[in-house]
XYZ file of C-alpha atoms in Angstrom:
763
model
C 0.000 0.000 0.000
C 1.010 3.631 -0.219
C 3.146 4.485 2.762
C 1.490 7.329 4.556
C -1.459 8.300 6.679
C -4.453 6.137 5.889
C -7.611 8.002 6.726
C -9.114 5.329 8.989
C -9.378 4.199 12.628
C -6.432 3.453 14.940
C -2.733 4.012 14.671
C 0.363 2.106 15.609
C 4.059 2.535 16.076
C 6.310 1.537 13.223
C 10.010 0.918 12.869
C 12.040 4.071 12.219
C 14.350 4.487 9.253
C 17.477 2.528 8.640
C 21.012 3.844 8.503
C 23.859 1.555 7.537
C 27.267 2.609 8.741
C 30.737 1.208 8.545
C 31.880 0.265 12.031
C 35.154 0.964 13.771
C 35.289 -0.191 17.413
C 32.699 -0.627 20.123
C 32.989 -0.355 23.898
C 30.388 -1.730 26.284
C 29.030 1.006 28.556
C 26.143 -0.606 30.391
C 24.131 -3.790 30.445
C 22.107 -3.989 27.230
C 23.765 -1.030 25.516
C 27.130 0.099 24.183
C 28.736 2.949 22.253
C 29.217 2.538 18.527
C 31.536 4.584 16.353
C 30.584 4.518 12.667
C 30.996 6.230 9.333
C 27.675 7.467 8.018
C 26.423 5.788 4.842
C 25.518 9.101 3.269
C 24.383 7.754 -0.091
C 22.150 5.250 1.676
C 20.687 7.980 3.867
C 20.141 10.304 0.911
C 18.528 7.536 -1.150
C 16.225 6.624 1.746
C 15.199 10.241 2.248
C 16.602 10.271 5.781
C 18.950 13.080 4.769
C 18.123 15.898 2.370
C 20.722 18.090 0.728
C 21.136 21.488 -0.844
C 24.184 22.653 -2.787
C 24.805 26.227 -3.905
C 25.479 25.010 -7.447
C 24.925 22.102 -9.764
C 27.993 19.976 -10.486
C 29.284 19.899 -14.056
C 31.225 16.688 -13.374
C 29.788 13.986 -11.143
C 27.070 14.557 -8.589
C 26.693 14.713 -4.817
C 26.673 10.925 -4.536
C 30.118 10.870 -6.163
C 31.720 12.285 -3.018
C 30.056 9.725 -0.739
C 30.652 6.547 -2.781
C 33.911 5.430 -1.157
C 35.814 5.865 -4.422
C 38.339 8.707 -4.620
C 38.564 8.326 -8.401
C 34.986 9.591 -8.814
C 34.683 13.271 -7.976
C 32.187 16.105 -8.117
C 33.232 19.452 -9.642
C 31.546 22.828 -9.524
C 31.292 24.846 -12.768
C 33.643 27.637 -11.605
C 31.564 28.270 -8.481
C 33.791 28.887 -5.458
C 33.202 28.037 -2.657
C 31.046 24.935 -2.874
C 28.556 24.970 0.002
C 26.832 21.688 0.906
C 24.067 21.662 3.530
C 22.812 18.324 4.875
C 19.572 18.004 6.873
C 19.197 14.798 8.918
C 15.836 13.479 10.087
C 17.082 13.046 13.678
C 19.923 14.508 15.770
C 23.349 12.929 15.256
C 26.406 13.027 17.530
C 29.007 13.979 14.925
C 32.671 13.582 15.857
C 34.794 13.022 12.748
C 35.328 14.367 9.234
C 37.645 13.111 6.517
C 37.778 14.824 3.134
C 39.910 14.680 -0.012
C 40.084 17.344 -2.723
C 41.812 17.197 -6.091
C 43.335 20.650 -5.515
C 44.498 22.880 -2.679
C 41.649 24.222 -0.572
C 40.027 24.686 2.823
C 37.082 23.180 4.705
C 34.759 24.915 7.147
C 32.272 22.624 8.908
C 29.289 24.000 10.838
C 26.673 22.025 12.793
C 23.398 23.012 14.479
C 20.100 21.513 15.568
C 18.026 23.862 13.409
C 18.498 25.596 10.104
C 17.851 28.987 11.680
C 20.624 28.400 14.238
C 22.930 27.261 11.440
C 22.234 30.380 9.397
C 22.417 32.823 12.322
C 25.340 31.183 14.172
C 23.316 31.247 17.395
C 21.743 28.798 19.848
C 22.833 25.246 19.060
C 25.377 26.374 16.461
C 28.880 24.843 16.562
C 31.835 25.709 14.346
C 33.303 22.203 14.228
C 36.125 22.868 11.733
C 37.444 26.357 10.998
C 39.045 26.570 7.552
C 41.069 23.374 7.675
C 43.881 23.582 5.086
C 43.741 20.750 2.550
C 46.372 19.496 0.108
C 45.524 17.958 -3.276
C 44.793 14.215 -3.339
C 45.450 13.799 0.390
C 43.020 13.051 3.195
C 42.300 15.862 5.608
C 41.023 14.472 8.912
C 39.590 16.219 11.962
C 37.966 15.168 15.244
C 35.436 17.212 17.205
C 32.229 16.836 19.212
C 29.011 18.410 17.965
C 25.397 17.244 17.981
C 22.710 18.414 15.602
C 20.490 17.748 12.613
C 22.063 20.203 10.162
C 25.594 20.099 8.757
C 27.106 22.676 6.407
C 30.419 22.157 4.646
C 32.022 25.115 2.879
C 34.785 23.920 0.556
C 36.927 26.674 -0.940
C 39.522 26.320 -3.670
C 42.556 28.469 -2.868
C 44.692 28.236 -6.019
C 44.515 28.699 -9.814
C 40.784 28.892 -10.603
C 37.294 28.543 -9.115
C 36.531 24.943 -10.091
C 36.112 23.092 -6.781
C 36.990 19.376 -7.081
C 35.775 17.156 -4.208
C 36.970 13.561 -4.423
C 35.483 12.081 -1.256
C 33.998 13.092 2.095
C 33.399 10.847 5.109
C 31.473 11.861 8.235
C 31.842 9.957 11.511
C 29.421 9.795 14.430
C 28.920 8.103 17.792
C 25.677 6.437 18.817
C 24.328 4.124 21.521
C 23.208 0.637 20.507
C 20.425 -0.805 22.658
C 18.640 -3.432 20.544
C 18.685 -5.597 17.423
C 16.361 -5.513 14.423
C 15.848 -8.276 11.882
C 14.919 -8.081 8.197
C 12.994 -8.919 6.098
C 9.765 -8.484 8.016
C 6.084 -8.482 7.133
C 5.351 -5.805 9.714
C 6.687 -2.366 10.502
C 5.751 -2.776 14.168
C 7.472 -6.104 14.910
C 9.845 -8.649 13.400
C 7.426 -10.915 11.528
C 8.441 -13.480 8.920
C 6.307 -15.591 6.560
C 7.712 -18.797 5.085
C 6.735 -21.851 3.083
C 7.094 -25.153 4.892
C 10.204 -27.015 3.855
C 11.984 -23.863 2.658
C 14.881 -21.781 3.977
C 15.277 -18.017 4.333
C 18.327 -15.966 5.271
C 17.545 -13.336 7.886
C 19.748 -10.324 8.520
C 20.184 -8.968 12.030
C 21.566 -5.492 12.688
C 22.168 -3.314 15.684
C 19.605 -0.593 16.386
C 20.401 2.598 18.263
C 18.173 4.666 20.517
C 16.723 6.334 17.411
C 16.075 2.849 15.944
C 18.577 3.331 13.128
C 20.402 0.209 11.967
C 24.085 -0.768 11.746
C 26.057 -3.929 10.912
C 26.605 -6.397 13.760
C 30.313 -6.953 14.378
C 30.092 -9.193 17.462
C 29.274 -12.941 17.481
C 25.554 -13.638 17.141
C 23.518 -16.343 18.846
C 20.214 -17.558 17.432
C 17.623 -19.910 18.929
C 14.107 -21.163 18.150
C 11.249 -21.695 20.578
C 9.734 -24.395 18.368
C 12.231 -26.383 16.257
C 9.352 -28.541 15.035
C 8.188 -25.499 13.052
C 11.422 -23.621 12.324
C 15.106 -24.042 13.071
C 17.794 -21.382 12.785
C 21.570 -21.609 12.468
C 24.280 -19.297 13.786
C 24.084 -17.021 10.725
C 20.326 -16.434 10.915
C 19.384 -18.885 8.188
C 15.909 -20.187 9.021
C 14.562 -23.524 7.813
C 10.835 -24.174 8.013
C 10.218 -27.847 8.743
C 7.288 -29.780 7.372
C 5.049 -28.679 10.243
C 2.997 -25.538 9.663
C 2.723 -23.206 12.631
C 4.577 -20.476 14.483
C 7.924 -20.201 16.213
C 9.719 -17.394 18.012
C 13.356 -16.864 17.148
C 15.727 -14.984 19.442
C 18.920 -13.289 18.285
C 21.482 -11.755 20.646
C 24.869 -10.046 20.325
C 26.992 -8.134 22.835
C 24.237 -7.920 25.426
C 21.368 -6.778 23.197
C 18.680 -8.967 21.640
C 15.389 -9.171 19.798
C 12.783 -11.746 18.804
C 11.326 -12.762 15.451
C 7.880 -14.306 14.940
C 7.999 -16.910 12.156
C 4.784 -18.251 10.612
C 5.028 -21.192 8.226
C 2.394 -22.557 5.853
C 2.128 -24.582 2.669
C 1.351 -21.425 0.672
C 0.778 -17.714 1.044
C 0.131 -14.780 -1.261
C 1.618 -11.317 -0.990
C -0.835 -8.422 -1.299
C -0.357 -6.336 -4.422
C -0.132 -2.582 -4.138
C -2.551 -0.381 -6.030
C -1.852 0.883 -9.527
C -0.572 4.378 -10.144
C -1.510 6.593 -13.071
C 1.146 8.830 -14.630
C 0.381 11.566 -17.117
C 2.627 11.638 -20.182
C 3.387 14.552 -22.476
C 4.378 13.104 -25.849
C 6.651 15.140 -28.114
C 6.906 13.888 -31.700
C 9.552 14.795 -34.235
C 7.587 13.467 -37.171
C 6.818 16.452 -39.405
C 5.329 16.227 -42.896
C 8.009 16.338 -45.596
C 7.216 18.972 -48.281
C 9.765 17.460 -50.666
C 7.670 14.291 -50.715
C 4.078 15.502 -50.781
C 3.894 16.316 -47.054
C 3.988 12.666 -46.082
C 5.012 12.271 -42.389
C 8.602 11.145 -41.917
C 7.747 7.793 -40.374
C 5.461 6.922 -43.264
C 7.878 8.202 -45.910
C 10.711 5.974 -44.765
C 8.632 2.957 -43.757
C 9.232 3.332 -40.032
C 6.795 2.659 -37.199
C 3.829 4.904 -36.501
C 4.923 6.570 -33.233
C 1.380 6.988 -31.920
C 0.611 3.317 -32.461
C 3.914 2.341 -30.871
C 3.222 4.525 -27.834
C -0.121 2.792 -27.310
C 1.574 -0.604 -27.538
C 4.353 0.364 -25.115
C 1.794 1.601 -22.585
C -0.162 -1.631 -22.950
C 2.972 -3.774 -22.542
C 4.095 -1.948 -19.415
C 0.629 -2.136 -17.895
C 0.335 -5.855 -18.606
C 3.838 -6.894 -17.570
C 3.668 -4.878 -14.341
C 0.404 -6.536 -13.409
C -1.373 -3.200 -13.604
C 1.116 -1.380 -11.355
C 1.907 1.060 -14.166
C -0.859 3.013 -15.843
C 0.459 5.591 -18.285
C -2.000 8.018 -19.862
C -1.067 10.369 -22.710
C -2.508 13.772 -21.825
C -0.944 15.878 -24.585
C 0.865 15.319 -27.879
C 2.989 17.950 -29.632
C 4.602 17.576 -33.051
C 7.541 19.972 -32.992
C 7.612 20.297 -36.781
C 10.499 21.026 -39.106
C 11.482 24.537 -38.015
C 13.430 23.377 -34.958
C 14.525 19.754 -34.637
C 16.262 20.414 -31.272
C 19.325 18.471 -32.433
C 22.785 19.945 -32.850
C 25.103 18.514 -35.501
C 28.758 19.430 -34.949
C 27.641 22.329 -32.757
C 25.140 23.810 -35.205
C 21.373 23.264 -35.375
C 20.558 20.253 -37.535
C 18.565 21.483 -40.519
C 15.459 19.688 -41.688
C 16.407 19.811 -45.369
C 19.830 18.333 -44.613
C 18.229 15.592 -42.551
C 15.822 14.652 -45.333
C 18.517 14.719 -48.014
C 20.654 12.352 -45.974
C 17.783 9.978 -45.255
C 16.889 10.056 -48.941
C 20.262 8.502 -49.658
C 18.771 5.315 -48.288
C 21.128 4.482 -45.450
C 18.466 4.744 -42.754
C 19.870 4.267 -39.281
C 23.415 3.936 -40.628
C 23.497 7.176 -42.610
C 27.221 8.051 -42.787
C 26.930 11.803 -42.127
C 24.725 11.326 -39.086
C 26.355 8.153 -37.816
C 29.821 9.724 -37.852
C 28.527 12.669 -35.839
C 26.819 10.397 -33.325
C 29.879 8.167 -32.876
C 32.176 11.155 -32.335
C 29.912 12.831 -29.777
C 28.868 15.584 -32.174
C 25.152 14.851 -32.234
C 23.176 16.036 -29.226
C 19.644 16.946 -28.224
C 18.724 20.366 -26.841
C 16.766 19.166 -23.808
C 16.593 22.465 -21.947
C 15.428 24.390 -24.989
C 12.634 21.882 -25.564
C 11.535 22.087 -21.914
C 11.512 25.879 -22.124
C 9.707 26.177 -25.449
C 6.949 23.733 -24.493
C 6.789 24.882 -20.836
C 7.183 21.293 -19.720
C 8.690 22.103 -16.316
C 5.835 24.497 -15.630
C 3.305 21.834 -16.602
C 5.068 19.267 -14.437
C 5.083 21.633 -11.450
C 1.377 22.375 -11.965
C 0.556 18.663 -11.887
C -0.560 18.614 -15.515
C 2.092 16.093 -16.594
C 4.403 13.622 -14.845
C 6.735 12.518 -17.651
C 7.893 13.499 -21.134
C 8.314 10.939 -23.930
C 10.106 12.280 -27.003
C 9.793 10.211 -30.189
C 12.249 11.097 -32.952
C 13.726 9.648 -36.121
C 16.904 7.557 -35.616
C 19.243 10.518 -35.159
C 17.582 12.657 -32.530
C 20.707 12.616 -30.382
C 18.827 11.713 -27.201
C 19.603 9.365 -24.340
C 17.153 6.503 -23.782
C 16.150 8.058 -20.478
C 17.191 11.149 -18.552
C 16.086 12.727 -15.290
C 15.640 16.452 -14.666
C 14.846 18.348 -11.487
C 16.063 18.522 -7.887
C 17.964 15.465 -6.727
C 18.167 14.003 -10.236
C 20.504 11.019 -10.460
C 21.985 8.694 -13.082
C 19.052 7.609 -15.270
C 21.002 5.648 -17.845
C 22.546 9.078 -18.493
C 23.806 11.994 -16.462
C 21.207 14.191 -14.737
C 19.885 17.045 -16.859
C 21.191 20.289 -15.357
C 19.980 23.849 -15.699
C 16.217 23.250 -15.828
C 13.534 25.232 -14.014
C 11.703 22.108 -12.824
C 10.828 22.236 -9.113
C 10.263 18.479 -9.060
C 11.784 15.520 -10.850
C 10.791 15.001 -14.485
C 11.665 11.740 -16.299
C 12.353 12.235 -20.012
C 12.318 9.206 -22.308
C 14.126 9.415 -25.659
C 12.576 6.921 -28.073
C 13.065 6.173 -31.763
C 10.173 5.211 -34.028
C 12.534 3.600 -36.551
C 13.289 0.940 -33.925
C 10.911 -1.849 -32.947
C 8.464 -1.749 -30.059
C 10.594 -4.188 -27.995
C 13.459 -1.702 -28.316
C 11.258 0.980 -26.785
C 10.331 -1.300 -23.884
C 14.048 -2.090 -23.596
C 14.689 1.585 -22.788
C 12.330 1.380 -19.828
C 14.304 -1.641 -18.632
C 17.439 0.486 -18.354
C 15.429 3.097 -16.502
C 14.381 0.470 -13.964
C 18.011 -0.613 -13.559
C 19.097 2.957 -12.840
C 16.281 3.585 -10.393
C 16.831 0.406 -8.393
C 20.579 0.977 -8.290
C 19.787 4.358 -6.753
C 17.330 2.803 -4.284
C 19.670 0.030 -3.179
C 22.846 2.100 -3.409
C 24.835 -0.317 -5.562
C 24.805 -2.737 -8.489
C 27.793 -5.055 -8.318
C 27.390 -8.474 -9.931
C 30.323 -9.789 -7.883
C 29.026 -8.604 -4.500
C 29.356 -11.214 -1.759
C 26.556 -9.547 0.228
C 24.115 -8.770 -2.589
C 21.264 -6.354 -2.032
C 17.836 -7.258 -3.374
C 18.393 -5.559 -6.732
C 21.696 -7.384 -7.160
C 19.895 -10.649 -6.351
C 17.187 -9.879 -8.919
C 19.798 -9.248 -11.630
C 22.049 -12.215 -10.755
C 23.060 -14.291 -13.801
C 23.946 -17.959 -13.730
C 27.164 -17.238 -15.643
C 28.355 -14.994 -12.796
C 27.168 -17.181 -9.920
C 26.372 -20.704 -11.144
C 23.271 -22.141 -9.537
C 22.413 -18.819 -7.880
C 20.758 -16.944 -10.747
C 17.454 -15.110 -10.325
C 15.954 -13.067 -13.215
C 18.616 -11.140 -15.136
C 18.996 -7.621 -16.494
C 17.727 -5.818 -19.568
C 20.547 -7.093 -21.789
C 21.027 -10.624 -20.450
C 18.515 -13.172 -19.110
C 19.410 -15.403 -16.179
C 20.676 -18.136 -18.550
C 22.403 -15.750 -20.976
C 26.093 -15.303 -21.672
C 26.465 -12.098 -23.707
C 24.536 -8.882 -24.337
C 21.455 -8.875 -26.590
C 22.034 -12.151 -28.414
C 21.016 -14.559 -25.684
C 17.243 -14.063 -25.405
C 16.713 -17.352 -27.291
C 18.964 -19.794 -25.397
C 17.145 -23.027 -24.633
C 19.815 -24.281 -22.230
C 18.153 -24.312 -18.783
C 19.738 -23.106 -15.556
C 18.664 -23.265 -11.940
C 16.936 -20.017 -11.035
C 15.273 -18.457 -7.991
C 12.728 -16.662 -10.197
C 9.784 -18.364 -8.473
C 10.816 -16.924 -5.109
C 10.031 -13.369 -6.228
C 6.292 -13.911 -5.840
C 6.949 -13.975 -2.075
C 9.095 -10.832 -1.916
C 10.624 -9.695 0.430
C 10.784 -13.285 1.706
C 13.207 -14.640 -0.911
C 13.353 -18.312 -0.013
C 15.103 -21.236 -1.703
C 12.285 -21.767 -4.209
C 14.057 -22.787 -7.400
C 13.128 -24.038 -10.843
C 14.772 -24.829 -14.160
C 14.529 -21.785 -16.438
C 15.305 -21.425 -20.139
C 14.082 -19.086 -22.852
C 10.950 -21.219 -23.041
C 9.755 -19.231 -20.012
C 9.416 -16.103 -22.182
C 8.950 -17.479 -25.686
C 12.613 -17.094 -26.687
C 12.184 -13.506 -27.950
C 13.508 -10.191 -26.706
C 9.961 -8.891 -26.328
C 8.953 -11.926 -24.298
C 11.972 -11.587 -22.038
C 11.209 -7.950 -21.213
C 7.706 -8.996 -20.167
C 9.224 -11.805 -18.083
C 11.663 -9.430 -16.395
C 9.109 -6.715 -15.683
C 6.626 -9.337 -14.531
C 8.960 -10.264 -11.674
C 9.546 -6.712 -10.436
C 7.983 -6.623 -6.926
C 4.774 -4.604 -6.604
C 3.603 -5.552 -3.127
C 2.348 -3.513 -0.197
C 4.293 -2.405 2.869
C 7.978 -1.833 3.457
C 10.944 -3.929 4.541
C 14.412 -2.789 5.518
C 13.377 0.807 4.929
C 12.414 0.230 1.294
C 9.028 -0.238 -0.327
C 8.081 -3.711 -1.483
C 6.652 -2.030 -4.592
C 9.597 -1.179 -6.850
C 7.294 0.261 -9.508
C 6.510 3.149 -7.168
C 10.200 4.156 -7.285
C 10.176 3.730 -11.075
C 7.199 6.049 -11.486
C 7.798 8.696 -8.819
C 11.099 8.325 -7.020
C 10.779 11.262 -4.564
C 7.248 10.283 -3.513
C 8.294 6.650 -3.089
C 11.287 7.609 -0.944
C 9.059 9.740 1.254
C 6.449 7.004 1.452
C 9.041 4.448 2.551
C 10.513 6.815 5.110
C 7.146 7.776 6.561
C 5.869 4.225 6.806
C 9.126 3.021 8.334
C 9.627 5.886 10.764
C 6.079 6.464 11.885
C 6.425 10.176 11.127
C 3.020 9.942 9.451
C 0.263 8.269 11.452
C -1.912 5.361 10.443
C -5.186 6.591 11.868
C -7.931 5.885 9.392
C -11.165 6.742 7.724
C -11.209 4.137 5.002
C -14.205 3.111 2.923
C -15.306 0.209 5.147
C -18.197 2.188 6.641
C -20.527 3.437 3.919
C -22.035 5.902 6.410
C -18.689 7.735 6.520
C -19.196 8.877 2.928
C -22.093 10.742 1.341
C -22.779 10.193 -2.374
C -24.526 12.873 -4.417
C -26.214 10.226 -6.604
C -26.385 6.457 -6.942
C -26.537 3.549 -4.521
C -23.795 2.806 -1.983
C -22.904 -0.717 -0.902
C -20.060 -2.258 1.058
C -17.833 -4.534 -1.033
C -15.862 -7.135 0.942
C -14.658 -9.266 -1.996
C -10.923 -9.961 -1.786
C -10.126 -8.522 -5.209
C -12.168 -5.381 -4.691
C -10.243 -3.565 -1.996
C -6.729 -2.232 -1.509
C -6.754 -1.919 2.282
C -8.965 -2.753 5.212
C -11.946 -5.077 5.235
C -14.056 -3.501 2.509
C -14.332 -0.890 -0.197
C -17.244 1.320 -1.215
C -19.171 0.389 -4.352
C -21.384 2.837 -6.224
C -23.936 1.988 -8.905
C -26.345 4.146 -10.873
C -24.137 7.234 -10.862
C -24.996 8.419 -14.353
C -22.421 10.832 -15.733
C -20.755 11.409 -12.381
C -20.862 11.500 -8.599
C -19.399 13.453 -5.698
C -18.332 11.484 -2.614
C -17.946 13.559 0.556
C -16.311 12.238 3.708
C -17.448 12.694 7.265
C -15.566 15.338 9.253
C -12.019 14.348 10.207
C -9.946 15.620 13.110
C -6.241 16.425 13.345
C -5.934 13.846 16.130
C -6.935 11.126 13.659
C -5.271 12.409 10.490
C -1.616 13.272 9.937
C -1.759 15.615 6.950
C 1.149 15.270 4.523
C 1.975 16.864 1.187
C 0.023 14.446 -1.004
C -3.469 12.955 -0.955
C -4.644 10.020 -3.045
C -7.658 7.752 -3.484
C -7.870 4.378 -5.232
C -10.592 3.861 -7.847
C -11.581 1.181 -10.314
C -14.470 0.284 -12.583
C -16.064 -3.162 -12.565
C -16.293 -3.595 -16.334
C -13.641 -3.435 -19.033
C -14.687 -0.498 -21.169
C -14.055 0.518 -24.751
C -13.146 4.027 -23.655
C -13.583 6.703 -21.010
C -12.788 9.788 -23.064
C -13.711 12.849 -21.036
C -14.060 11.009 -17.731
C -11.944 12.194 -14.853
C -11.521 12.405 -11.091
C -10.509 15.324 -8.936
C -9.830 15.410 -5.201
C -10.909 18.273 -2.971
C -10.752 19.239 0.704
C -11.823 22.004 3.050
C -11.460 22.946 6.719
C -13.077 26.237 7.781
C -11.312 25.961 11.135
C -8.000 26.154 9.291
C -9.128 29.029 7.069
C -10.100 26.826 4.108
C -13.765 27.759 3.926
C -14.511 26.371 0.481
C -13.215 23.298 -1.283
C -9.719 23.455 -2.744
C -9.425 20.933 -5.577
C -6.874 19.229 -7.760
C -7.055 19.456 -11.514
C -9.275 16.901 -13.233
C -7.237 13.740 -13.759
C -8.156 11.698 -16.813
C -9.452 8.158 -16.408
C -8.751 7.194 -20.019
C -6.168 4.712 -18.779
C -8.801 2.591 -17.050
C -10.375 1.803 -20.401
C -9.250 -1.427 -22.057
C -7.503 -2.520 -18.866
C -8.067 -5.382 -16.480
C -11.389 -4.734 -14.800
C -10.137 -5.649 -11.319
C -7.234 -3.188 -11.403
C -7.290 -0.230 -9.020
C -5.733 3.061 -10.042
C -4.364 5.571 -7.584
C -5.433 9.160 -8.182
C -2.753 11.373 -6.566
C -2.799 15.052 -5.677
C 0.035 17.269 -4.495
C -1.571 19.730 -2.092
C -0.978 23.441 -2.786
C 1.672 24.742 -0.403
C -0.685 27.303 1.161
C -3.286 24.604 1.827
C -0.733 22.259 3.368
C 0.693 25.027 5.547
C -2.771 25.957 6.800
C -3.691 22.370 7.666
C -0.416 21.731 9.477
C -0.499 25.004 11.418
C -3.024 23.900 14.040
C -5.697 21.455 15.123
C -9.034 20.875 13.397
C -12.063 18.599 13.590
C -13.887 19.651 10.437
C -11.670 18.450 7.580
C -13.738 17.006 4.736
C -12.504 15.279 1.608
C -14.360 15.043 -1.678
C -13.835 12.629 -4.552
C -15.478 14.061 -7.677
C -16.032 11.715 -10.636
C -17.361 13.415 -13.777
C -17.731 13.057 -17.525
C -18.546 9.334 -17.439
C -19.684 8.271 -20.943
C -22.681 6.027 -21.481
C -20.576 2.863 -21.456
C -19.475 3.506 -17.892
C -22.746 4.765 -16.450
C -24.146 1.288 -15.865
C -20.914 -0.035 -14.364
C -20.026 -0.329 -10.697
C -17.403 2.135 -9.448
C -15.295 1.079 -6.468
C -13.409 3.472 -4.170
C -10.871 2.618 -1.476
C -7.900 3.820 0.539
C -7.830 7.566 0.970
C -4.301 8.360 2.142
C -2.073 11.305 2.923
C 1.540 10.548 2.057
């Protein structure tokens, strides 16, 4: 489910966020606790949303993660901005005591720490000047020890010689914490260590130290494990659990250096993980497919016998929806053909002219045209991303909630990357982040080619998934001896014989080389069947060959995407729904953090009680069928709504609702429809006590994507609250908050259908 505040009844504590740190030494201080010196895993904290960052400039080489990756050969450089000022905001106070930094040039470091941003800026209150202009030599570590507690850290790195390009190779931050317990992952619950297993199978558990803030660290002392019921489950000294043939429950206990915890294990012959709701994303399509005057104004794709981009887009959307099990629901909300006057491609530094492009394609070389191919291979063919975003106001539309992504379809030589990410916190997206945009939020940009086949287009989304999950997990190393879940997913038999799982975009689990091995019939042992139980990856194996996907590239992409987890809840600080990260990385990070930390409550007004919602028209019934709800015991079903309906909630209080920056509701229709053109949903809210006397509403969000889809699929309708509305709601208490779900424009085909609503959630 979406991590956040479900509008329902009751709330509960949840495990706080994780923080992995490299350990140094530990010293016991008291029974059941000890001090722990560690190096902060900054990239892990940033990826998990437990630390946010601001830098006074974009980097023209590398990115912020480059200075926290443990590799001094990867650096971040400012574009002649001196000094470089990095501010880090932690979600909880930290007892900082060490800094180690390496520059590529001479320079200085000033390090400031405070418990609030205002104290940091004003140098008052909790402010500490931890390091005062430490002199640094090129390519040498500069270390310093100090004692300072706080949530905000500011490093000012100044270059002192030659020019103003600041080169930062690596920065390590050390801290001291108190360990007082142990936590175990994976877990089915955020409130306790709970494990589900199949009888007769084994599962490797991972125990880690937890500090007083419930953050997690590697265990470096000997561990002891025991089971209360060996007839149900046994456990060895490493935490590997084996479920015997007897179904039931057992309590495991793990202890190390005077701290301990328990794990509840439930075994059964089968179990099914609950799928998360679908999410709709609005796509702005940009076509470079102008009519060609030299050839009777025939569109380029038709003139040269290439694919119809609009038809290919529809197929790609359908493939992604089907292979993700409905997790992904893309809807095209606008299409722009940029025409011939500006192709947004530069050829050897100059704008590529349309007449030149056509004359070269007319030579008949297609994708291998010598003039264009030579430019591409030498790095002299590039796309003008920022100019396109500016001319079409795509950042403004993204920030207004009108679009979520941009898909650009060009002829073979557009000069684009397959995928690229713009906006704050953008990371490697199978290409470097796009710098210099005006986007206030992240904007994925796909670069697709209508000369290539549809499987090639889907292939590009595979690389996007790889980039996103590498960012989520913090690493992709095929040789890792302690693989994270993404590394397990991508494990190939050729790299680890007998331990393969699914594969990556280029190579299936039984493949040997890039691209050419989608049709290998030679079977290998694979753990692919275990992914239906994620995050409980047990020793469920099978023999897998290309027969599993029809021995085609297209079939393999569906196979790979079909195994991407899309389940509810969170484990080890990360959502069990990887598609959420794929679609909206910042929102997914926040959702995982909130669900894990308990920063957002779980008190609820769901749709179980039909009396809690008033419908303007139609008949309300409670729907308790298993496939017709996304949380709780029931959903709300409406029939006889005609062209639309307004659902209004009962009054909600601030003691029962933790308002966050986003609100969403799940909706589905009971019948597969031929089309829902014009139909849409908007979300509204008001609270006169908080100065919101009339309903504030989202824009109307199209429901076209529900048409021609699986009838039992829910779609999540999200809304980013206006900043003024959010500020007002969070400024004080209330007991009069009402939410409206407004469905309108339903065509005749949908007016006789049942409409099901569930899971209103702030996140």
